Amino acid sequence: MSAPLLEVQVHRKRLGGREVLRDLALSLREGEIAALVGASGCGKSTLLRLVAALDQDFEGTVRLDGRAVAAPSTAIRIVFQEPRLFPWLSVAQNIGFDGRGSAQDRARIETLLAEVGLPGLGERLPRDLSGGQAQRVALARALFVQPRLLLLDEPFSAVDAFTRVKLQALLLRLVRAHRIGVLLVTHDIDEAVALGERVLVLRSDPGHVAAQVEVPVEHPRDRDDQACAAAAAAVRRALHEVHAF
Ligand SMILES: Nc1ncnc2c1ncn2[C@@H]1O[C@H](COP(=O)(O)OP(=O)(O)OP(=O)(O)O)[C@@H](O)[C@H]1O
Ligand SMILES: [Mg+2]
């Protein structure tokens, strides 16, 4: 078996004098999507910030490709619930950061725009995009720097149900094409089971991985598949056991 892409050991993480995470361990392979579910406030966003080295004030280690992650880098990108685009920059400038990129960068931006289903929209301003389109731009921006790992914090919760299913399919295509690993935080059990190879169920106070549910179904998955339904039921049971409901 290949070495893990990501290995996380959080012995302890405190916030405001409270222990938010304790003895949390997880790992991820290249090209794997692991979904993280758990009650509101159990520490999911905190965990993503630690993994991205946006917060380094904790006891523990984060390793990417076997090396300690000591500072934020282009190898790890986060996408949030809201796209967080710069309103004064065009779509292309948002993806390429400042628009001063080379011709090669501009070609890459065009390729990424096509990949996320927005060909030719590089000159638009964010205010002229729908919520789903803006989130596609946020994904393209994350991919522009060719990360090894994408951290997604409820990335599709602000869009309607139809757009959400399309964005989920897009994410699967992107993960396959770019061979990246994904940690996906979601409150949607069906989404976790539709996308994740594994679903990690977090317990609160302090947060740690209480259960892990495998989803042994090849992509593209039929959401009505019995194995998917069984996995969703197992996730629901695990969430009950950790009193998330
Ligand atoms: N800066 C802070 N100071 C003190 N406590 C904080 C701080 N930031 C977050 N917390 C607390 O840490 C806990 C974990 O927060 P976090 O945002 O990681 O939860 P979450 O699992 O992402 O929740 P949600 O599902 O609602 O997004 C919460 O109880 C929150 O109130
Ligand atoms: Mg959160």
mmCIF file of C-alpha atoms and ligand atoms in Angstrom:
data_model
loop_
_atom_site.group_PDB
_atom_site.id
_atom_site.type_symbol
_atom_site.label_atom_id
_atom_site.label_comp_id
_atom_site.label_asym_id
_atom_site.label_seq_id
_atom_site.Cartn_x
_atom_site.Cartn_y
_atom_site.Cartn_z
ATOM 1 C CA MET A 1 0.000 0.000 0.000
ATOM 2 C CA SER A 2 1.309 3.483 -0.877
ATOM 3 C CA ALA A 3 2.414 5.917 1.849
ATOM 4 C CA PRO A 4 -0.346 8.254 2.962
ATOM 5 C CA LEU A 5 -0.628 11.692 1.380
ATOM 6 C CA LEU A 6 -1.705 13.217 4.674
ATOM 7 C CA GLU A 7 -1.181 12.127 8.275
ATOM 8 C CA VAL A 8 -2.722 14.172 11.067
ATOM 9 C CA GLN A 9 -2.190 13.653 14.803
ATOM 10 C CA VAL A 10 -3.732 16.280 17.031
ATOM 11 C CA HIS A 11 -2.927 15.482 20.642
ATOM 12 C CA ARG A 12 -4.594 18.641 21.891
ATOM 13 C CA LYS A 13 -6.030 21.885 20.529
ATOM 14 C CA ARG A 14 -7.335 24.597 22.824
ATOM 15 C CA LEU A 15 -9.408 27.636 21.913
ATOM 16 C CA GLY A 16 -10.441 30.269 24.426
ATOM 17 C CA GLY A 17 -9.253 28.076 27.319
ATOM 18 C CA ARG A 18 -11.334 25.102 26.153
ATOM 19 C CA GLU A 19 -10.036 21.846 24.736
ATOM 20 C CA VAL A 20 -11.667 21.674 21.292
ATOM 21 C CA LEU A 21 -9.777 18.671 19.863
ATOM 22 C CA ARG A 22 -8.003 15.816 21.649
ATOM 23 C CA ASP A 23 -6.284 12.679 20.354
ATOM 24 C CA LEU A 24 -7.619 13.084 16.856
ATOM 25 C CA ALA A 25 -5.865 11.001 14.204
ATOM 26 C CA LEU A 26 -6.600 10.656 10.517
ATOM 27 C CA SER A 27 -4.832 9.881 7.281
ATOM 28 C CA LEU A 28 -5.640 10.232 3.620
ATOM 29 C CA ARG A 29 -4.289 8.654 0.418
ATOM 30 C CA GLU A 30 -3.565 10.482 -2.830
ATOM 31 C CA GLY A 31 -6.745 10.818 -4.857
ATOM 32 C CA GLU A 32 -8.931 9.862 -1.898
ATOM 33 C CA ILE A 33 -11.927 11.806 -0.615
ATOM 34 C CA ALA A 34 -12.665 11.462 3.092
ATOM 35 C CA ALA A 35 -15.809 13.128 4.391
ATOM 36 C CA LEU A 36 -15.939 14.574 7.913
ATOM 37 C CA VAL A 37 -19.274 14.793 9.684
ATOM 38 C CA GLY A 38 -20.127 15.762 13.230
ATOM 39 C CA ALA A 39 -22.248 18.070 15.335
ATOM 40 C CA SER A 40 -21.971 21.814 14.924
ATOM 41 C CA GLY A 41 -19.101 23.068 17.068
ATOM 42 C CA CYS A 42 -17.288 19.715 17.309
ATOM 43 C CA GLY A 43 -14.167 21.209 15.740
ATOM 44 C CA LYS A 44 -14.326 20.428 12.006
ATOM 45 C CA SER A 45 -13.355 23.907 10.799
ATOM 46 C CA THR A 46 -10.738 24.125 13.532
ATOM 47 C CA LEU A 47 -9.242 20.865 12.273
ATOM 48 C CA LEU A 48 -9.074 22.126 8.668
ATOM 49 C CA ARG A 49 -7.288 25.285 9.843
ATOM 50 C CA LEU A 50 -4.694 23.165 11.643
ATOM 51 C CA VAL A 51 -4.163 20.953 8.589
ATOM 52 C CA ALA A 52 -3.651 24.035 6.387
ATOM 53 C CA ALA A 53 -1.217 25.492 8.989
ATOM 54 C CA LEU A 54 -3.423 28.588 9.234
ATOM 55 C CA ASP A 55 -3.386 27.851 12.969
ATOM 56 C CA GLN A 56 -0.191 26.289 14.288
ATOM 57 C CA ASP A 57 -0.964 26.706 17.971
ATOM 58 C CA PHE A 58 -1.667 23.069 18.863
ATOM 59 C CA GLU A 59 0.035 19.940 20.164
ATOM 60 C CA GLY A 60 0.456 17.450 17.364
ATOM 61 C CA THR A 61 1.742 17.002 13.838
ATOM 62 C CA VAL A 62 0.483 17.348 10.285
ATOM 63 C CA ARG A 63 2.465 15.562 7.590
ATOM 64 C CA LEU A 64 1.980 15.892 3.857
ATOM 65 C CA ASP A 65 3.902 13.418 1.696
ATOM 66 C CA GLY A 66 5.810 12.469 4.855
ATOM 67 C CA ARG A 67 7.029 16.005 5.595
ATOM 68 C CA ALA A 68 5.847 18.183 8.488
ATOM 69 C CA VAL A 69 3.591 21.041 7.378
ATOM 70 C CA ALA A 70 5.104 24.031 9.166
ATOM 71 C CA ALA A 71 3.559 26.946 7.251
ATOM 72 C CA PRO A 72 0.699 27.630 4.838
ATOM 73 C CA SER A 73 1.681 26.554 1.327
ATOM 74 C CA THR A 74 0.266 26.091 -2.132
ATOM 75 C CA ALA A 75 0.271 22.325 -1.537
ATOM 76 C CA ILE A 76 -2.835 22.659 0.629
ATOM 77 C CA ARG A 77 -5.818 24.803 -0.328
ATOM 78 C CA ILE A 78 -9.101 25.483 1.493
ATOM 79 C CA VAL A 79 -12.477 26.217 -0.108
ATOM 80 C CA PHE A 80 -15.166 27.578 2.216
ATOM 81 C CA GLN A 81 -18.951 27.612 2.196
ATOM 82 C CA GLU A 82 -18.900 31.025 0.558
ATOM 83 C CA PRO A 83 -16.613 31.590 -2.461
ATOM 84 C CA ARG A 84 -14.657 34.535 -0.928
ATOM 85 C CA LEU A 85 -13.785 36.000 -4.339
ATOM 86 C CA PHE A 86 -12.306 39.491 -4.561
ATOM 87 C CA PRO A 87 -15.227 41.584 -5.905
ATOM 88 C CA TRP A 88 -12.993 44.078 -7.727
ATOM 89 C CA LEU A 89 -11.086 41.401 -9.678
ATOM 90 C CA SER A 90 -12.345 39.552 -12.733
ATOM 91 C CA VAL A 91 -12.965 35.819 -12.606
ATOM 92 C CA ALA A 92 -9.625 35.165 -14.370
ATOM 93 C CA GLN A 93 -7.790 37.494 -11.973
ATOM 94 C CA ASN A 94 -9.426 35.792 -9.010
ATOM 95 C CA ILE A 95 -8.234 32.420 -10.261
ATOM 96 C CA GLY A 96 -4.720 33.639 -11.088
ATOM 97 C CA PHE A 97 -4.633 36.006 -8.062
ATOM 98 C CA ASP A 98 -3.537 39.242 -9.714
ATOM 99 C CA GLY A 99 -3.812 39.025 -13.457
ATOM 100 C CA ARG A 100 -0.104 39.681 -13.931
ATOM 101 C CA GLY A 101 0.417 36.084 -14.921
ATOM 102 C CA SER A 102 2.254 34.876 -17.988
ATOM 103 C CA ALA A 103 0.596 33.758 -21.210
ATOM 104 C CA GLN A 104 1.062 30.245 -19.869
ATOM 105 C CA ASP A 105 -0.887 31.201 -16.725
ATOM 106 C CA ARG A 106 -3.657 32.711 -18.847
ATOM 107 C CA ALA A 107 -3.872 29.498 -20.849
ATOM 108 C CA ARG A 108 -4.058 27.505 -17.606
ATOM 109 C CA ILE A 109 -6.825 29.755 -16.295
ATOM 110 C CA GLU A 110 -8.785 29.212 -19.515
ATOM 111 C CA THR A 111 -8.305 25.443 -19.224
ATOM 112 C CA LEU A 112 -9.449 25.488 -15.592
ATOM 113 C CA LEU A 113 -12.479 27.621 -16.463
ATOM 114 C CA ALA A 114 -13.462 25.071 -19.092
ATOM 115 C CA GLU A 115 -12.852 22.270 -16.595
ATOM 116 C CA VAL A 116 -15.202 23.806 -14.031
ATOM 117 C CA GLY A 117 -17.834 24.425 -16.700
ATOM 118 C CA LEU A 118 -17.348 28.180 -17.151
ATOM 119 C CA PRO A 119 -15.550 28.490 -20.493
ATOM 120 C CA GLY A 120 -15.023 32.057 -21.665
ATOM 121 C CA LEU A 121 -16.246 33.721 -18.445
ATOM 122 C CA GLY A 122 -12.810 34.956 -17.358
ATOM 123 C CA GLU A 123 -13.594 38.642 -17.886
ATOM 124 C CA ARG A 124 -16.728 38.648 -15.717
ATOM 125 C CA LEU A 125 -16.833 40.215 -12.296
ATOM 126 C CA PRO A 126 -17.940 38.057 -9.346
ATOM 127 C CA ARG A 127 -21.147 40.088 -8.913
ATOM 128 C CA ASP A 128 -22.264 38.835 -12.340
ATOM 129 C CA LEU A 129 -22.051 35.157 -11.322
ATOM 130 C CA SER A 130 -24.630 32.900 -9.676
ATOM 131 C CA GLY A 131 -23.727 31.349 -6.324
ATOM 132 C CA GLY A 132 -22.966 28.023 -7.987
ATOM 133 C CA GLN A 133 -20.806 29.677 -10.650
ATOM 134 C CA ALA A 134 -18.906 31.601 -7.980
ATOM 135 C CA GLN A 135 -18.205 28.371 -6.126
ATOM 136 C CA ARG A 136 -16.888 26.837 -9.377
ATOM 137 C CA VAL A 137 -14.507 29.791 -9.626
ATOM 138 C CA ALA A 138 -13.429 29.175 -6.010
ATOM 139 C CA LEU A 139 -12.614 25.557 -6.944
ATOM 140 C CA ALA A 140 -10.682 26.686 -10.045
ATOM 141 C CA ARG A 141 -8.745 29.186 -7.923
ATOM 142 C CA ALA A 142 -7.835 26.446 -5.451
ATOM 143 C CA LEU A 143 -6.641 24.189 -8.279
ATOM 144 C CA PHE A 144 -4.627 26.903 -10.050
ATOM 145 C CA VAL A 145 -1.696 26.417 -7.680
ATOM 146 C CA GLN A 146 -1.741 22.637 -8.237
ATOM 147 C CA PRO A 147 -2.278 21.609 -4.618
ATOM 148 C CA ARG A 148 -1.784 18.064 -3.326
ATOM 149 C CA LEU A 149 -4.659 18.412 -0.883
ATOM 150 C CA LEU A 150 -7.994 20.247 -0.970
ATOM 151 C CA LEU A 151 -9.779 21.061 2.281
ATOM 152 C CA LEU A 152 -13.460 21.752 1.667
ATOM 153 C CA ASP A 153 -15.483 23.294 4.505
ATOM 154 C CA GLU A 154 -19.169 22.739 3.647
ATOM 155 C CA PRO A 155 -18.419 23.894 0.097
ATOM 156 C CA PHE A 156 -21.853 23.253 -1.367
ATOM 157 C CA SER A 157 -24.186 24.136 1.487
ATOM 158 C CA ALA A 158 -25.062 27.587 0.199
ATOM 159 C CA VAL A 159 -26.359 26.435 -3.211
ATOM 160 C CA ASP A 160 -29.680 24.889 -4.245
ATOM 161 C CA ALA A 161 -30.141 21.109 -4.352
ATOM 162 C CA PHE A 162 -29.786 20.781 -8.151
ATOM 163 C CA THR A 163 -26.643 22.906 -8.311
ATOM 164 C CA ARG A 164 -25.296 20.942 -5.377
ATOM 165 C CA VAL A 165 -25.535 17.618 -7.207
ATOM 166 C CA LYS A 166 -23.791 19.160 -10.238
ATOM 167 C CA LEU A 167 -21.007 20.567 -8.062
ATOM 168 C CA GLN A 168 -20.559 17.190 -6.368
ATOM 169 C CA ALA A 169 -20.107 15.555 -9.799
ATOM 170 C CA LEU A 170 -17.675 18.319 -10.744
ATOM 171 C CA LEU A 171 -15.642 17.704 -7.596
ATOM 172 C CA LEU A 172 -15.347 14.013 -8.413
ATOM 173 C CA ARG A 173 -14.106 14.811 -11.936
ATOM 174 C CA LEU A 174 -11.568 17.310 -10.593
ATOM 175 C CA VAL A 175 -10.231 14.918 -7.963
ATOM 176 C CA ARG A 176 -9.778 12.224 -10.580
ATOM 177 C CA ALA A 177 -8.146 14.574 -13.126
ATOM 178 C CA HIS A 178 -5.764 16.240 -10.647
ATOM 179 C CA ARG A 179 -5.050 13.243 -8.354
ATOM 180 C CA ILE A 180 -5.499 15.315 -5.223
ATOM 181 C CA GLY A 181 -6.675 14.230 -1.802
ATOM 182 C CA VAL A 182 -9.778 15.836 -0.325
ATOM 183 C CA LEU A 183 -11.021 16.326 3.222
ATOM 184 C CA LEU A 184 -14.662 17.306 2.825
ATOM 185 C CA VAL A 185 -16.573 18.711 5.783
ATOM 186 C CA THR A 186 -20.294 18.388 5.278
ATOM 187 C CA HIS A 187 -23.522 18.267 7.263
ATOM 188 C CA ASP A 188 -25.203 16.283 4.502
ATOM 189 C CA ILE A 189 -24.978 12.525 5.087
ATOM 190 C CA ASP A 190 -26.022 11.743 1.506
ATOM 191 C CA GLU A 191 -23.269 14.006 0.208
ATOM 192 C CA ALA A 192 -20.706 12.391 2.510
ATOM 193 C CA VAL A 193 -21.685 8.935 1.253
ATOM 194 C CA ALA A 194 -21.984 9.997 -2.404
ATOM 195 C CA LEU A 195 -18.455 11.418 -2.453
ATOM 196 C CA GLY A 196 -16.377 9.880 0.315
ATOM 197 C CA GLU A 197 -14.381 6.681 0.174
ATOM 198 C CA ARG A 198 -14.644 6.940 3.939
ATOM 199 C CA VAL A 199 -16.850 8.966 6.219
ATOM 200 C CA LEU A 200 -15.220 10.000 9.497
ATOM 201 C CA VAL A 201 -17.682 10.698 12.301
ATOM 202 C CA LEU A 202 -16.449 13.202 14.875
ATOM 203 C CA ARG A 203 -17.485 13.308 18.494
ATOM 204 C CA SER A 204 -17.579 16.625 20.405
ATOM 205 C CA ASP A 205 -16.061 17.868 23.661
ATOM 206 C CA PRO A 206 -13.296 17.381 22.852
ATOM 207 C CA GLY A 207 -13.497 16.569 19.152
ATOM 208 C CA HIS A 208 -11.978 13.323 17.869
ATOM 209 C CA VAL A 209 -12.739 10.646 15.291
ATOM 210 C CA ALA A 210 -15.282 8.347 16.953
ATOM 211 C CA ALA A 211 -16.123 6.127 13.975
ATOM 212 C CA GLN A 212 -15.152 5.504 10.395
ATOM 213 C CA VAL A 213 -17.582 4.191 7.784
ATOM 214 C CA GLU A 214 -16.194 2.774 4.524
ATOM 215 C CA VAL A 215 -18.196 3.315 1.336
ATOM 216 C CA PRO A 216 -17.079 0.385 -0.846
ATOM 217 C CA VAL A 217 -18.763 1.575 -4.058
ATOM 218 C CA GLU A 218 -17.015 2.603 -7.293
ATOM 219 C CA HIS A 219 -17.676 6.023 -8.843
ATOM 220 C CA PRO A 220 -19.927 7.039 -10.465
ATOM 221 C CA ARG A 221 -22.183 5.933 -7.633
ATOM 222 C CA ASP A 222 -25.845 5.266 -7.823
ATOM 223 C CA ARG A 223 -27.160 7.002 -4.718
ATOM 224 C CA ASP A 224 -29.918 4.407 -4.438
ATOM 225 C CA ASP A 225 -27.357 1.600 -4.458
ATOM 226 C CA GLN A 226 -27.854 -0.714 -1.455
ATOM 227 C CA ALA A 227 -24.245 -0.334 -0.308
ATOM 228 C CA CYS A 228 -24.631 3.487 -0.327
ATOM 229 C CA ALA A 229 -27.878 3.237 1.635
ATOM 230 C CA ALA A 230 -26.215 0.886 4.136
ATOM 231 C CA ALA A 231 -23.265 3.264 4.534
ATOM 232 C CA ALA A 232 -25.628 6.219 5.080
ATOM 233 C CA ALA A 233 -27.487 4.226 7.729
ATOM 234 C CA ALA A 234 -24.186 3.371 9.440
ATOM 235 C CA VAL A 235 -23.180 7.060 9.451
ATOM 236 C CA ARG A 236 -26.567 8.008 10.943
ATOM 237 C CA ARG A 237 -26.152 5.353 13.658
ATOM 238 C CA ALA A 238 -22.648 6.597 14.449
ATOM 239 C CA LEU A 239 -23.918 10.181 14.656
ATOM 240 C CA HIS A 240 -26.632 9.028 17.073
ATOM 241 C CA GLU A 241 -24.012 7.269 19.167
ATOM 242 C CA VAL A 242 -21.983 10.470 19.481
ATOM 243 C CA HIS A 243 -25.178 12.424 20.291
ATOM 244 C CA ALA A 244 -24.816 14.618 17.224
ATOM 245 C CA PHE A 245 -28.609 14.645 16.719
HETATM 246 N N1 LIG B 1 -11.471 31.822 18.435
HETATM 247 C C1 LIG B 1 -12.158 31.017 19.242
HETATM 248 N N2 LIG B 1 -12.132 31.155 20.582
HETATM 249 C C2 LIG B 1 -12.807 30.323 21.383
HETATM 250 N N3 LIG B 1 -13.554 29.287 20.935
HETATM 251 C C3 LIG B 1 -13.620 29.120 19.613
HETATM 252 C C4 LIG B 1 -12.947 29.953 18.686
HETATM 253 N N4 LIG B 1 -13.200 29.528 17.436
HETATM 254 C C5 LIG B 1 -14.020 28.452 17.580
HETATM 255 N N5 LIG B 1 -14.262 28.206 18.870
HETATM 256 C C6 LIG B 1 -15.074 27.119 19.428
HETATM 257 O O1 LIG B 1 -14.430 25.907 19.057
HETATM 258 C C7 LIG B 1 -15.401 24.903 18.778
HETATM 259 C C8 LIG B 1 -15.161 24.315 17.424
HETATM 260 O O2 LIG B 1 -15.463 25.284 16.424
HETATM 261 P P1 LIG B 1 -15.468 24.915 14.880
HETATM 262 O O3 LIG B 1 -15.740 26.168 14.136
HETATM 263 O O4 LIG B 1 -14.230 24.173 14.570
HETATM 264 O O5 LIG B 1 -16.712 23.923 14.811
HETATM 265 P P2 LIG B 1 -17.361 23.183 13.548
HETATM 266 O O6 LIG B 1 -17.361 21.725 13.837
HETATM 267 O O7 LIG B 1 -16.705 23.646 12.302
HETATM 268 O O8 LIG B 1 -18.864 23.711 13.621
HETATM 269 P P3 LIG B 1 -19.919 24.025 12.434
HETATM 270 O O9 LIG B 1 -20.410 22.692 11.989
HETATM 271 O O10 LIG B 1 -20.996 24.823 13.130
HETATM 272 O O11 LIG B 1 -19.204 24.796 11.375
HETATM 273 C C9 LIG B 1 -16.761 25.575 18.950
HETATM 274 O O12 LIG B 1 -17.268 25.236 20.194
HETATM 275 C C10 LIG B 1 -16.461 27.044 18.834
HETATM 276 O O13 LIG B 1 -17.368 27.783 19.602
HETATM 277 MG MG MG B 2 -17.347 24.771 10.686
#
